[in-house]
Amino acid sequence: MIEQLEAVYKDAESALDAAAGGEALRTWEQHYLGKKGLIIELVRSVGMLPKEDRAAFGKRANEIKNALEADYAAREAVIAQAELTQALQEGAIDVTLPARERARGGLHPATLTLREFYRIWADLGFQVFHSRDVEDDDTNFTLLNIPPHHPARDMQDTFYTTTPNVILRTHTSPGQIHAMRALGENGTQPIRVILPGMCYRFEQITARSEVQFHQVEGLCIGRHITMTDLKGTIAEFARRMFGENAAVRFRASYFPFTEPSMEVDVECFLCGGQGCRVCKHSGWLEIAGSGMVHPVVLQNGGYDPTEWSGFAFGMGPERVTMLKHGIEDIRYFWGNDLRFLEQF
Ligand code: PHE
């Protein structure tokens, strides 16, 4: 039995030398040193030896067990070091590889549409005039012919601030007043501007309405501006924006700051006017509110309405973007989901 013990010892040592990794090492430990391992099994069978041989056997078995445990620990350290070195090498950065291309950012879909608007309106002679986002109640409403308590105020739900009379503009139309006063030189100069910017409405957020959205206001003031100018200008914009054959139609409407007022539809460019889901089978898509600037508004801007006239319109670039790309939910615009934004 002592030979058997020595043989197991020898086998164990060579098997340990051969163990190439952590996995093999653990298998080895179980096989030789584990609770049901070969060494323990031999020790347990010590009773089969004659009494006088038992002590020597036990001592030798212990020596061997200790030796194997020490060798195991040493081997384990060597293997761990080797595995670490290998992992480091595999993870090493090859500095000679070409650099990975960095993903380029893109413009926001709303910005893309705004820029298209700017380009077209610039070609039609309209300069950009920037007006403030934070307005006073007067400019946003009263000077636009919407007196306090007028029911038309309910057309747009307002974000009020803690400062009395200071609000977030609900539309870009107050910019008309600012533009007339800033550029009109006391009602003596003609004006042709667009007023782009963010508007804010205290509304339930749904797929169709957001609390913030862009508008592009247009304002044209002159001595002989007529509704024909308005219609021709908008029709030309539609051709440039939606295609050479884009037809427009004007529907009578109501805004307190224009008289007469009209809503502008463009023939549905998705179905060619045949009727589809997007145009709700009407063949037409609404793209703007518009009208002739109300005499009261002209006066508030410093112009004499008996000598001067003008037209104004307001468009929603997000809406145009949605129509163009078949986007069904306006919440995507400010949701900052890259899966949406990266498509533009
Ligand atoms: N301000 C109007 C709105 O927000 C749009 C509009 C602008 C209508 C200019 C007529 C003239 O709905």
Coordinates of N, CA and C in Angstrom, one line a residue, residues 3 8 10 25 45 87 118 125 189 238 267 273 307 316 331 339:
E3 N 3.5 1.5 -1.6 CA 4.0 1.7 -3.0 C 2.8 2.4 -3.8
V8 N 0.7 7.1 -6.5 CA -0.3 8.2 -6.6 C 0.4 9.5 -6.5
K10 N 3.5 10.3 -7.3 CA 4.2 10.5 -8.5 C 3.3 11.0 -9.7
L25 N -6.7 22.7 -13.1 CA -6.1 22.7 -11.7 C -7.2 22.3 -10.7
S45 N -8.0 3.8 4.3 CA -7.9 2.4 4.3 C -6.7 1.9 5.1
A87 N -4.5 37.6 -20.6 CA -5.7 38.5 -20.7 C -5.2 39.9 -21.1
Y118 N -35.9 79.2 -44.2 CA -35.1 80.4 -44.3 C -34.6 80.6 -45.8
G125 N -37.2 87.2 -50.7 CA -37.0 88.6 -50.2 C -37.3 88.8 -48.7
Q189 N -41.4 102.9 -43.2 CA -40.6 102.0 -44.1 C -41.3 100.7 -44.3
A238 N -45.1 77.4 -51.5 CA -45.5 76.0 -51.6 C -44.9 75.3 -52.8
E267 N -52.1 71.0 -51.6 CA -52.6 69.7 -52.1 C -51.7 68.6 -51.5
G273 N -53.4 64.4 -53.9 CA -54.8 64.9 -53.9 C -55.9 63.9 -54.0
E307 N -52.9 104.4 -45.1 CA -51.9 104.4 -46.1 C -51.1 103.2 -46.3
G316 N -46.1 76.1 -39.2 CA -45.4 75.2 -38.2 C -44.5 74.2 -38.9
R331 N -44.3 64.0 -30.5 CA -43.4 63.9 -29.3 C -42.0 63.5 -29.6
R339 N -32.6 57.0 -32.0 CA -33.1 56.2 -33.1 C -34.0 57.0 -34.0

